[in-house]
Amino acid sequence: MYLLINTSVKDAISLTLFKGNFVEQKNYPVANRDLLLSIESFLEANTLGVQDVEGIAVLVGVGAFTSTRIATTV
């Protein structure tokens, strides 16, 4: 599975899991400081663990610098 992190909207985190034809997306109306909690919740909801994530992609360009920086650091 691959995880796409989108923090381009203020006070919202969008997470997407994808691999092949499988795509699962969820939006969390929380501040960017809750990114790790959101990722943990999203993986648990899909019965996955951190070890199941093969790669992480971050949407950059639009949005606040700090939000993008936090997502990239993860």
Coordinates of N, CA and C in Angstrom, one line a residue:
M1 N 0.8 -1.2 0.0 CA 0.0 0.0 0.0 C 0.9 1.2 0.0
Y2 N 0.4 2.3 -0.6 CA 1.0 3.6 -0.6 C 0.1 4.6 0.0
L3 N 0.6 5.5 0.8 CA -0.2 6.5 1.5 C 0.1 7.9 0.9
L4 N -0.9 8.6 0.5 CA -0.8 10.0 0.0 C -1.4 10.9 1.1
I5 N -0.6 11.9 1.5 CA -0.9 12.8 2.5 C -1.2 14.2 1.8
N6 N -2.3 14.8 2.1 CA -2.7 16.1 1.5 C -3.1 17.0 2.7
T7 N -2.2 18.0 2.9 CA -2.5 19.0 4.0 C -2.7 20.4 3.4
S8 N -3.1 20.5 2.1 CA -3.2 21.7 1.4 C -4.4 22.6 1.9
V9 N -5.4 22.0 2.5 CA -6.5 22.8 3.0 C -6.3 23.1 4.5
K10 N -6.5 24.3 4.9 CA -6.3 24.6 6.3 C -7.3 23.9 7.2
D11 N -6.7 23.3 8.3 CA -7.5 22.6 9.3 C -8.2 21.4 8.7
A12 N -7.6 20.7 7.7 CA -8.1 19.5 7.1 C -6.9 18.6 6.7
I13 N -7.1 17.3 6.9 CA -6.1 16.4 6.4 C -6.8 15.4 5.5
S14 N -6.3 15.1 4.3 CA -6.9 14.1 3.4 C -5.8 13.0 3.3
L15 N -6.2 11.8 3.5 CA -5.4 10.7 3.4 C -5.9 9.7 2.4
T16 N -5.1 9.1 1.6 CA -5.5 8.2 0.5 C -4.5 7.0 0.6
L17 N -5.1 5.8 0.6 CA -4.3 4.6 0.5 C -4.6 4.0 -0.9
F18 N -3.6 3.6 -1.6 CA -3.8 3.0 -3.0 C -2.7 2.0 -3.3
K19 N -3.1 1.1 -4.1 CA -2.2 0.0 -4.7 C -3.0 -0.7 -5.7
G20 N -2.6 -0.7 -6.9 CA -3.3 -1.3 -8.0 C -4.6 -0.6 -8.2
N21 N -5.7 -1.4 -8.2 CA -7.1 -0.9 -8.4 C -7.7 -0.5 -7.1
F22 N -7.0 -0.7 -5.9 CA -7.6 -0.4 -4.6 C -7.3 1.1 -4.3
V23 N -8.3 1.8 -4.0 CA -8.1 3.2 -3.5 C -9.1 3.4 -2.4
E24 N -8.6 4.0 -1.3 CA -9.5 4.3 -0.1 C -9.0 5.7 0.3
Q25 N -10.0 6.6 0.5 CA -9.7 8.0 0.9 C -10.6 8.4 2.1
K26 N -10.0 9.2 2.9 CA -10.7 9.8 4.1 C -10.2 11.2 4.4
N27 N -11.1 12.1 4.7 CA -10.8 13.4 5.1 C -11.0 13.6 6.6
Y28 N -10.1 14.3 7.2 CA -10.2 14.5 8.7 C -10.2 16.0 8.9
P29 N -11.3 16.5 9.5 CA -11.4 18.0 9.8 C -10.6 18.4 11.0
V30 N -9.3 18.2 11.0 CA -8.5 18.5 12.2 C -7.3 19.3 11.8
A31 N -6.6 19.9 12.7 CA -5.4 20.7 12.5 C -4.2 19.7 12.1
N32 N -3.2 20.3 11.4 CA -2.1 19.5 10.9 C -1.3 18.9 12.0
R33 N -1.4 19.4 13.2 CA -0.7 18.8 14.3 C -1.2 17.4 14.7
D34 N -2.4 17.0 14.2 CA -3.0 15.7 14.5 C -2.8 14.8 13.3
L35 N -1.8 15.0 12.5 CA -1.5 14.2 11.4 C -1.2 12.7 11.8
L36 N -0.3 12.5 12.7 CA 0.0 11.2 13.1 C -1.2 10.4 13.7
L37 N -2.0 11.1 14.5 CA -3.2 10.4 15.0 C -4.2 10.0 13.9
S38 N -4.3 10.9 12.9 CA -5.1 10.7 11.7 C -4.6 9.5 10.9
I39 N -3.3 9.4 10.7 CA -2.8 8.3 9.9 C -3.0 7.0 10.7
E40 N -2.8 7.0 12.0 CA -3.0 5.8 12.8 C -4.4 5.3 12.7
S41 N -5.4 6.3 12.8 CA -6.8 6.0 12.8 C -7.2 5.4 11.4
F42 N -6.6 6.0 10.4 CA -6.9 5.6 9.0 C -6.4 4.2 8.7
L43 N -5.2 3.9 9.1 CA -4.7 2.6 8.9 C -5.5 1.5 9.7
E44 N -5.8 1.8 11.0 CA -6.6 0.9 11.8 C -8.0 0.6 11.2
A45 N -8.6 1.7 10.6 CA -9.9 1.5 10.0 C -9.9 0.6 8.8
N46 N -8.7 0.5 8.2 CA -8.5 -0.3 7.0 C -7.7 -1.6 7.4
T47 N -7.7 -1.9 8.6 CA -7.0 -3.1 9.2 C -5.6 -3.3 8.7
L48 N -4.9 -2.2 8.7 CA -3.5 -2.1 8.2 C -2.6 -1.6 9.3
G49 N -1.4 -1.9 9.3 CA -0.4 -1.3 10.2 C 0.7 -0.5 9.4
V50 N 1.5 0.1 10.2 CA 2.6 0.9 9.5 C 3.5 0.0 8.6
Q51 N 3.7 -1.2 9.0 CA 4.5 -2.2 8.2 C 3.9 -2.4 6.9
D52 N 2.6 -2.2 6.7 CA 1.9 -2.4 5.4 C 2.1 -1.3 4.4
V53 N 2.6 -0.2 4.9 CA 2.8 1.0 4.0 C 4.2 0.9 3.3
E54 N 4.2 0.8 2.0 CA 5.4 0.6 1.2 C 6.0 2.0 0.9
G55 N 5.2 3.0 0.8 CA 5.8 4.3 0.5 C 4.8 5.4 0.9
I56 N 5.3 6.6 1.0 CA 4.5 7.8 1.3 C 4.7 8.9 0.3
A57 N 3.6 9.5 -0.2 CA 3.6 10.6 -1.1 C 3.0 11.8 -0.4
V58 N 3.5 13.0 -0.6 CA 3.0 14.2 0.0 C 2.6 15.2 -1.1
L59 N 1.4 15.7 -1.1 CA 1.1 16.8 -2.0 C 1.7 18.1 -1.6
V60 N 2.5 18.6 -2.4 CA 3.2 19.9 -2.1 C 2.8 21.0 -3.1
G61 N 3.0 22.2 -2.8 CA 2.7 23.3 -3.7 C 1.7 24.2 -3.1
V62 N 0.5 23.7 -3.0 CA -0.6 24.5 -2.4 C -0.7 24.3 -0.9
G63 N -1.1 25.4 -0.2 CA -1.3 25.3 1.2 C -0.2 26.0 2.0
A64 N -0.4 25.9 3.3 CA 0.6 26.6 4.2 C 1.9 25.9 4.2
F65 N 3.0 26.6 4.3 CA 4.3 26.0 4.4 C 4.5 25.1 5.5
T66 N 4.0 25.4 6.7 CA 4.1 24.6 7.9 C 3.4 23.2 7.7
S67 N 2.2 23.3 7.1 CA 1.4 22.0 6.9 C 2.2 21.1 5.9
T68 N 2.7 21.7 4.9 CA 3.5 20.8 3.9 C 4.8 20.3 4.6
R69 N 5.4 21.1 5.4 CA 6.6 20.7 6.1 C 6.4 19.6 7.1
I70 N 5.3 19.6 7.8 CA 4.9 18.6 8.7 C 4.7 17.3 8.0
A71 N 3.9 17.3 6.9 CA 3.6 16.1 6.1 C 4.8 15.5 5.5
T72 N 5.7 16.4 5.0 CA 7.0 15.9 4.4 C 7.9 15.3 5.5
T73 N 7.9 15.8 6.7 CA 8.7 15.2 7.8 C 8.2 13.8 8.1
V74 N 6.9 13.6 8.1 CA 6.4 12.3 8.4 C 6.9 11.3 7.4

